[in-house]
Amino acid sequence: MNTHTRFTNTNFTNLDELLDQKIIELAVNAVDVTKSGPPGNPVNDPGTQSDASATSANGQYASGLPFLNLDPYNLDGKDNLPAGDLSQGSQGTIGSGVETAGGAGEQQVNFALEMADYTFRTDAGALDIMALTEERTTEIKTLNVNGQEMAVEYQSGLAYGFAGSFYDNQFRELHIELNAEVATSIQTEAFDANGNPTLTSYGYEQMLEVEGQGFDYGIEEFYMAFEFMIDIQRNDFGYYEMTVSVMFEGEITYLNGGERQFLFEDESIFLFSDLDQINFDQLPQGFYEEIARFANGMGEAWDAFGSVNDQIEAVLLKLREEGHYQGWDDADQGLNDPFDFNLPNVDPFS
């Protein structure tokens, strides 16, 4: 049994009607938004990509948004990251540590890394790092069943923070502050006839917020936010109810006084008779179109997003190579997921 309810998306953009329609057509026809030109200009060269995702000039992030794969343990798409030199400022610091906690029915292993006042220089430019942080959390809760400790809940989280400026080879500055988070929660509060745990709740959340200034790109300030959530609950009748929601919001204020606003929201509800039937397909096309509109509005500053993304990834990999993640490795990279459920793919850009 499978039911689907979709709520109408809300979409606000301050665009001329003809320009707006042109951008929509280009996004649907798989636009390469890296060729967007000055802010507000239509996108050029349609049909150069296999989908409507926005990619950096050197193609490092394949998803529709940057800053979603900063994890130095996830090497997908990181074969050609820029090589560079990392130099310490007068107040430069790097620190990391692992924290463990445990008690009756609960275990935690967490990791934190902080970096401040460093500069990373590559052929593409220089990234001034005011602050770069990472936090990892893993937690397992157990329940004593017939004298045996059995896992009933697992949680994991990964969060990044960054503040700094990127200077390209034309000495243009883009100031960025960002927060990115992903969290997973699995609960098993019931058991089947064979004593095996049954999934009763699953949650996945991904969030990204980016704001800053790009005066050298004609942008006074910009803001971008993305939220994606999957929630699966087992109801009293043994069916699984899955809610999938997504939101993208953006705002750009130009130095000439112009403004553009972007908003897409959607929520879908599904019902499945058992866990093996659960599947998740692509999000509504309007979501990807709204990202393409925002990328077009950012112009060449969107390409700079790609450079910042690539350089942060390269810095984090460098820190791992230099041993700043050794404590996390010694702790077996946290607590592993004790469950083996057939859960849906949760990548909205795959």
Short mmCIF file of C-alpha atoms in Angstrom, two decimals:
data_model
loop_
_atom_site.label_atom_id
_atom_site.label_comp_id
_atom_site.label_asym_id
_atom_site.label_seq_id
_atom_site.Cartn_x
_atom_site.Cartn_y
_atom_site.Cartn_z
CA MET A 1 0.00 0.00 0.00
CA ASN A 2 1.39 3.34 -0.97
CA THR A 3 -0.20 6.77 -0.55
CA HIS A 4 1.38 10.07 -1.46
CA THR A 5 0.36 13.58 -0.49
CA ARG A 6 2.23 16.56 -1.89
CA PHE A 7 1.70 20.11 -0.76
CA THR A 8 1.98 22.91 -3.30
CA ASN A 9 5.35 24.62 -3.28
CA THR A 10 5.67 28.31 -2.56
CA ASN A 11 7.96 30.27 -4.84
CA PHE A 12 8.85 33.98 -4.63
CA THR A 13 11.30 35.64 -7.02
CA ASN A 14 11.58 39.31 -7.94
CA LEU A 15 12.26 38.77 -11.63
CA ASP A 16 11.04 40.14 -14.88
CA GLU A 17 8.52 37.61 -16.25
CA LEU A 18 10.45 36.92 -19.44
CA LEU A 19 13.80 36.50 -17.66
CA ASP A 20 12.23 34.23 -15.06
CA GLN A 21 10.75 31.97 -17.73
CA LYS A 22 14.07 31.82 -19.55
CA ILE A 23 15.91 30.75 -16.39
CA ILE A 24 13.31 28.05 -15.74
CA GLU A 25 13.70 26.69 -19.25
CA LEU A 26 17.47 26.63 -18.96
CA ALA A 27 17.37 24.88 -15.58
CA VAL A 28 15.00 22.22 -16.90
CA ASN A 29 17.26 21.69 -19.90
CA ALA A 30 20.28 21.00 -17.69
CA VAL A 31 22.11 24.28 -17.37
CA ASP A 32 25.76 24.71 -16.49
CA VAL A 33 25.21 27.54 -14.04
CA THR A 34 28.93 28.14 -13.69
CA LYS A 35 28.74 30.05 -16.98
CA SER A 36 26.31 32.52 -15.52
CA GLY A 37 28.16 35.79 -16.14
CA PRO A 38 27.38 38.97 -14.20
CA PRO A 39 24.65 38.89 -11.54
CA GLY A 40 21.16 38.91 -12.99
CA ASN A 41 22.16 37.87 -16.52
CA PRO A 42 20.55 34.81 -18.09
CA VAL A 43 22.53 31.60 -17.97
CA ASN A 44 24.49 30.76 -21.12
CA ASP A 45 25.40 27.50 -22.84
CA PRO A 46 22.39 25.32 -22.02
CA GLY A 47 22.70 21.57 -22.20
CA THR A 48 26.29 21.23 -21.04
CA GLN A 49 25.42 19.23 -17.92
CA SER A 50 23.59 15.95 -17.45
CA ASP A 51 21.30 17.46 -14.79
CA ALA A 52 20.26 20.80 -13.37
CA SER A 53 22.74 20.76 -10.52
CA ALA A 54 25.09 23.66 -9.93
CA THR A 55 28.76 22.79 -10.02
CA SER A 56 31.93 24.71 -9.33
CA ALA A 57 34.16 25.91 -12.13
CA ASN A 58 36.50 22.95 -11.68
CA GLY A 59 33.69 20.49 -11.05
CA GLN A 60 34.73 19.49 -7.53
CA TYR A 61 31.28 19.26 -5.95
CA ALA A 62 28.81 17.28 -7.99
CA SER A 63 25.74 18.08 -5.91
CA GLY A 64 23.45 21.03 -6.50
CA LEU A 65 24.89 22.88 -3.51
CA PRO A 66 28.41 23.39 -2.18
CA PHE A 67 29.58 22.66 1.38
CA LEU A 68 27.60 19.39 1.71
CA ASN A 69 30.61 17.05 1.58
CA LEU A 70 33.33 18.61 3.71
CA ASP A 71 33.96 15.34 5.58
CA PRO A 72 37.64 14.35 5.06
CA TYR A 73 36.65 10.70 5.53
CA ASN A 74 34.35 10.89 2.50
CA LEU A 75 36.63 11.10 -0.52
CA ASP A 76 33.94 11.02 -3.21
CA GLY A 77 34.67 13.67 -5.85
CA LYS A 78 37.89 14.80 -4.18
CA ASP A 79 40.46 13.41 -6.60
CA ASN A 80 41.49 16.83 -7.92
CA LEU A 81 41.40 19.10 -4.92
CA PRO A 82 43.81 22.05 -5.09
CA ALA A 83 47.26 21.65 -3.59
CA GLY A 84 48.49 24.55 -1.52
CA ASP A 85 50.44 25.92 1.41
CA LEU A 86 48.91 26.42 4.83
CA SER A 87 50.45 29.29 6.80
CA GLN A 88 49.81 30.25 10.40
CA GLY A 89 48.81 33.76 11.43
CA SER A 90 50.06 35.56 14.52
CA GLN A 91 47.14 34.16 16.52
CA GLY A 92 46.91 30.87 14.64
CA THR A 93 45.75 27.79 16.55
CA ILE A 94 44.69 24.23 15.72
CA GLY A 95 43.25 21.89 18.32
CA SER A 96 41.28 18.67 18.41
CA GLY A 97 40.11 16.17 20.98
CA VAL A 98 37.89 13.19 21.71
CA GLU A 99 35.35 12.97 24.52
CA THR A 100 33.81 9.71 25.70
CA ALA A 101 31.00 9.19 28.16
CA GLY A 102 29.08 6.18 29.37
CA GLY A 103 26.65 5.03 31.95
CA ALA A 104 23.79 2.65 32.45
CA GLY A 105 22.27 2.07 29.02
CA GLU A 106 24.19 4.79 27.19
CA GLN A 107 27.52 5.33 25.40
CA GLN A 108 28.90 8.42 23.66
CA VAL A 109 32.02 9.12 21.62
CA ASN A 110 32.43 12.68 20.35
CA PHE A 111 35.13 14.61 18.49
CA ALA A 112 35.84 18.30 18.04
CA LEU A 113 38.33 20.21 15.89
CA GLU A 114 38.99 23.95 15.89
CA MET A 115 41.21 26.04 13.64
CA ALA A 116 41.69 29.81 13.64
CA ASP A 117 43.85 32.45 11.91
CA TYR A 118 45.36 30.46 9.05
CA THR A 119 45.71 31.12 5.33
CA PHE A 120 45.57 28.49 2.61
CA ARG A 121 47.13 29.55 -0.71
CA THR A 122 46.60 27.71 -3.99
CA ASP A 123 46.80 28.52 -7.70
CA ALA A 124 43.15 29.60 -7.51
CA GLY A 125 43.75 32.19 -4.78
CA ALA A 126 43.97 32.51 -1.01
CA LEU A 127 41.53 31.45 1.68
CA ASP A 128 41.82 33.45 4.90
CA ILE A 129 40.43 31.26 7.67
CA MET A 130 39.11 33.23 10.60
CA ALA A 131 37.54 30.11 12.11
CA LEU A 132 36.96 26.53 10.98
CA THR A 133 35.25 24.01 13.26
CA GLU A 134 34.08 20.43 13.10
CA GLU A 135 32.03 18.40 15.58
CA ARG A 136 31.24 14.68 15.40
CA THR A 137 28.84 12.92 17.73
CA THR A 138 27.87 9.25 18.08
CA GLU A 139 25.62 7.73 20.72
CA ILE A 140 24.13 4.30 21.44
CA LYS A 141 21.38 3.58 23.96
CA THR A 142 20.75 0.05 25.17
CA LEU A 143 18.07 -1.83 27.07
CA ASN A 144 18.49 -4.88 29.30
CA VAL A 145 16.37 -7.66 27.81
CA ASN A 146 16.44 -10.98 29.66
CA GLY A 147 19.84 -10.13 31.11
CA GLN A 148 21.33 -9.06 27.77
CA GLU A 149 22.13 -5.49 26.74
CA MET A 150 20.46 -4.79 23.38
CA ALA A 151 20.80 -1.61 21.35
CA VAL A 152 17.53 0.30 21.00
CA GLU A 153 18.73 3.67 19.67
CA TYR A 154 21.60 5.07 17.61
CA GLN A 155 22.38 8.71 16.88
CA SER A 156 25.15 10.33 14.87
CA GLY A 157 25.88 13.89 13.86
CA LEU A 158 28.41 15.90 11.89
CA ALA A 159 28.62 19.71 11.93
CA TYR A 160 30.92 22.29 10.34
CA GLY A 161 31.36 26.00 10.85
CA PHE A 162 33.46 28.42 8.83
CA ALA A 163 34.11 32.15 8.75
CA GLY A 164 36.62 33.79 6.43
CA SER A 165 37.32 35.33 3.05
CA PHE A 166 38.45 34.04 -0.31
CA TYR A 167 40.63 36.18 -2.61
CA ASP A 168 40.88 35.02 -6.22
CA ASN A 169 43.70 35.81 -8.64
CA GLN A 170 41.95 39.05 -9.60
CA PHE A 171 42.12 40.11 -5.94
CA ARG A 172 38.33 39.92 -5.60
CA GLU A 173 37.15 39.18 -2.08
CA LEU A 174 34.21 36.99 -1.12
CA HIS A 175 33.43 36.87 2.60
CA ILE A 176 31.55 33.78 3.76
CA GLU A 177 30.14 32.49 7.03
CA LEU A 178 28.57 29.05 6.95
CA ASN A 179 27.10 26.32 9.11
CA ALA A 180 26.46 22.80 7.82
CA GLU A 181 24.96 19.92 9.80
CA VAL A 182 23.77 16.38 9.20
CA ALA A 183 22.18 14.11 11.80
CA THR A 184 20.78 10.59 11.85
CA SER A 185 18.62 8.87 14.47
CA ILE A 186 17.44 5.23 14.57
CA GLN A 187 15.13 3.77 17.22
CA THR A 188 14.02 0.18 17.79
CA GLU A 189 11.47 -0.02 20.58
CA ALA A 190 9.95 -3.34 19.48
CA PHE A 191 11.10 -6.85 18.61
CA ASP A 192 9.76 -9.41 16.17
CA ALA A 193 8.77 -13.02 16.99
CA ASN A 194 12.41 -14.10 16.69
CA GLY A 195 13.64 -11.46 19.10
CA ASN A 196 15.19 -9.30 16.39
CA PRO A 197 14.83 -5.52 16.72
CA THR A 198 12.16 -3.82 14.62
CA LEU A 199 12.61 -0.30 13.32
CA THR A 200 10.14 2.01 14.99
CA SER A 201 11.62 5.42 14.09
CA TYR A 202 14.19 6.79 11.65
CA GLY A 203 15.21 10.40 11.16
CA TYR A 204 17.64 12.10 8.82
CA GLU A 205 18.22 15.86 8.75
CA GLN A 206 20.58 17.97 6.68
CA MET A 207 20.99 21.72 7.04
CA LEU A 208 23.13 24.38 5.39
CA GLU A 209 23.25 28.14 6.00
CA VAL A 210 25.57 30.48 4.10
CA GLU A 211 25.77 34.25 4.30
CA GLY A 212 28.29 36.93 3.48
CA GLN A 213 29.32 39.82 1.25
CA GLY A 214 30.78 40.05 -2.24
CA PHE A 215 31.38 43.74 -2.93
CA ASP A 216 33.87 42.97 -5.71
CA TYR A 217 31.14 40.94 -7.41
CA GLY A 218 28.54 43.71 -7.15
CA ILE A 219 26.82 42.03 -4.20
CA GLU A 220 26.25 43.89 -0.94
CA GLU A 221 25.12 40.78 0.92
CA PHE A 222 23.69 37.34 0.29
CA TYR A 223 21.98 34.58 2.24
CA MET A 224 21.25 30.95 1.38
CA ALA A 225 19.60 28.22 3.46
CA PHE A 226 18.83 24.58 2.73
CA GLU A 227 16.99 22.04 4.88
CA PHE A 228 16.19 18.43 4.03
CA MET A 229 14.46 15.92 6.28
CA ILE A 230 13.27 12.31 6.13
CA ASP A 231 11.16 11.04 9.01
CA ILE A 232 9.93 7.43 9.17
CA GLN A 233 7.59 6.25 11.92
CA ARG A 234 6.02 2.81 12.47
CA ASN A 235 2.38 3.31 13.38
CA ASP A 236 0.12 1.20 15.60
CA PHE A 237 -1.02 -0.87 12.60
CA GLY A 238 2.52 -1.89 11.63
CA TYR A 239 2.72 0.43 8.61
CA TYR A 240 5.57 2.86 8.01
CA GLU A 241 4.72 6.52 7.50
CA MET A 242 7.47 8.48 5.74
CA THR A 243 7.55 12.27 5.55
CA VAL A 244 10.03 13.93 3.18
CA SER A 245 10.41 17.71 3.37
CA VAL A 246 12.79 20.12 1.68
CA MET A 247 13.32 23.86 1.79
CA PHE A 248 15.61 26.20 -0.13
CA GLU A 249 15.71 29.91 0.61
CA GLY A 250 17.94 32.64 -0.72
CA GLU A 251 18.29 36.40 -0.82
CA ILE A 252 20.71 38.63 -2.74
CA THR A 253 21.11 42.39 -2.31
CA TYR A 254 23.16 44.10 -5.02
CA LEU A 255 25.27 47.23 -4.68
CA ASN A 256 23.01 48.97 -7.21
CA GLY A 257 20.08 48.55 -4.80
CA GLY A 258 18.46 45.62 -6.56
CA GLU A 259 17.20 42.64 -4.61
CA ARG A 260 16.23 39.08 -5.47
CA GLN A 261 14.51 36.55 -3.21
CA PHE A 262 14.18 32.80 -3.64
CA LEU A 263 12.00 30.25 -1.85
CA PHE A 264 10.96 26.67 -2.45
CA GLU A 265 9.20 24.44 0.08
CA ASP A 266 7.73 20.98 -0.34
CA GLU A 267 6.52 18.17 1.89
CA SER A 268 5.47 14.69 0.81
CA ILE A 269 3.89 11.92 2.90
CA PHE A 270 4.09 8.22 2.01
CA LEU A 271 2.72 5.03 3.55
CA PHE A 272 4.40 1.63 3.20
CA SER A 273 3.29 -1.79 4.42
CA ASP A 274 6.83 -2.88 5.33
CA LEU A 275 10.38 -1.57 5.46
CA ASP A 276 11.51 -3.28 2.25
CA GLN A 277 9.02 -1.26 0.20
CA ILE A 278 10.37 2.12 1.32
CA ASN A 279 12.04 4.07 -1.45
CA PHE A 280 12.88 7.69 -2.13
CA ASP A 281 13.17 9.23 -5.57
CA GLN A 282 14.29 12.66 -6.74
CA LEU A 283 12.83 15.78 -5.16
CA PRO A 284 10.46 18.00 -7.17
CA GLN A 285 12.07 19.70 -10.16
CA GLY A 286 11.16 23.12 -8.78
CA PHE A 287 13.65 22.62 -5.97
CA TYR A 288 16.55 22.24 -8.39
CA GLU A 289 15.27 25.11 -10.54
CA GLU A 290 15.28 27.45 -7.53
CA ILE A 291 18.92 26.57 -6.82
CA ALA A 292 19.75 27.31 -10.46
CA ARG A 293 18.01 30.70 -10.17
CA PHE A 294 20.02 31.56 -7.06
CA ALA A 295 23.27 30.47 -8.71
CA ASN A 296 22.44 32.63 -11.71
CA GLY A 297 21.75 35.58 -9.45
CA MET A 298 25.11 35.18 -7.72
CA GLY A 299 26.97 35.32 -11.05
CA GLU A 300 30.71 34.79 -10.79
CA ALA A 301 30.43 34.76 -6.99
CA TRP A 302 28.87 31.31 -7.38
CA ASP A 303 32.12 30.12 -8.96
CA ALA A 304 33.92 31.55 -5.94
CA PHE A 305 31.63 29.39 -3.78
CA GLY A 306 33.13 26.42 -5.60
CA SER A 307 36.67 27.58 -4.86
CA VAL A 308 35.87 28.08 -1.17
CA ASN A 309 34.26 24.64 -1.03
CA ASP A 310 37.29 23.00 -2.66
CA GLN A 311 39.78 24.78 -0.45
CA ILE A 312 37.95 23.92 2.79
CA GLU A 313 37.85 20.29 1.69
CA ALA A 314 41.59 20.42 0.91
CA VAL A 315 42.38 22.01 4.28
CA LEU A 316 40.44 19.38 6.21
CA LEU A 317 42.15 16.58 4.28
CA LYS A 318 45.50 18.21 5.04
CA LEU A 319 44.65 18.36 8.74
CA ARG A 320 43.76 14.68 8.68
CA GLU A 321 47.05 13.82 6.94
CA GLU A 322 48.94 15.83 9.57
CA GLY A 323 47.43 13.78 12.40
CA HIS A 324 44.81 16.14 13.82
CA TYR A 325 42.21 13.36 13.53
CA GLN A 326 44.39 10.74 15.20
CA GLY A 327 42.34 10.80 18.38
CA TRP A 328 39.20 10.09 16.37
CA ASP A 329 40.93 7.23 14.56
CA ASP A 330 42.17 5.83 17.89
CA ALA A 331 38.55 5.86 19.07
CA ASP A 332 37.60 3.73 16.03
CA GLN A 333 35.97 6.81 14.48
CA GLY A 334 33.17 6.72 16.99
CA LEU A 335 30.42 4.22 17.68
CA ASN A 336 29.23 2.18 14.70
CA ASP A 337 25.59 1.83 13.78
CA PRO A 338 24.55 -1.46 15.45
CA PHE A 339 21.54 -1.94 13.17
CA ASP A 340 21.24 -3.34 9.67
CA PHE A 341 17.94 -2.02 8.35
CA ASN A 342 17.14 -1.49 4.67
CA LEU A 343 16.83 2.29 4.76
CA PRO A 344 16.23 4.60 1.77
CA ASN A 345 18.93 6.58 0.00
CA VAL A 346 18.95 10.00 1.63
CA ASP A 347 21.02 12.00 -0.88
CA PRO A 348 18.69 14.58 -2.51
CA PHE A 349 21.29 15.25 -5.22
CA SER A 350 22.13 11.69 -6.25
#
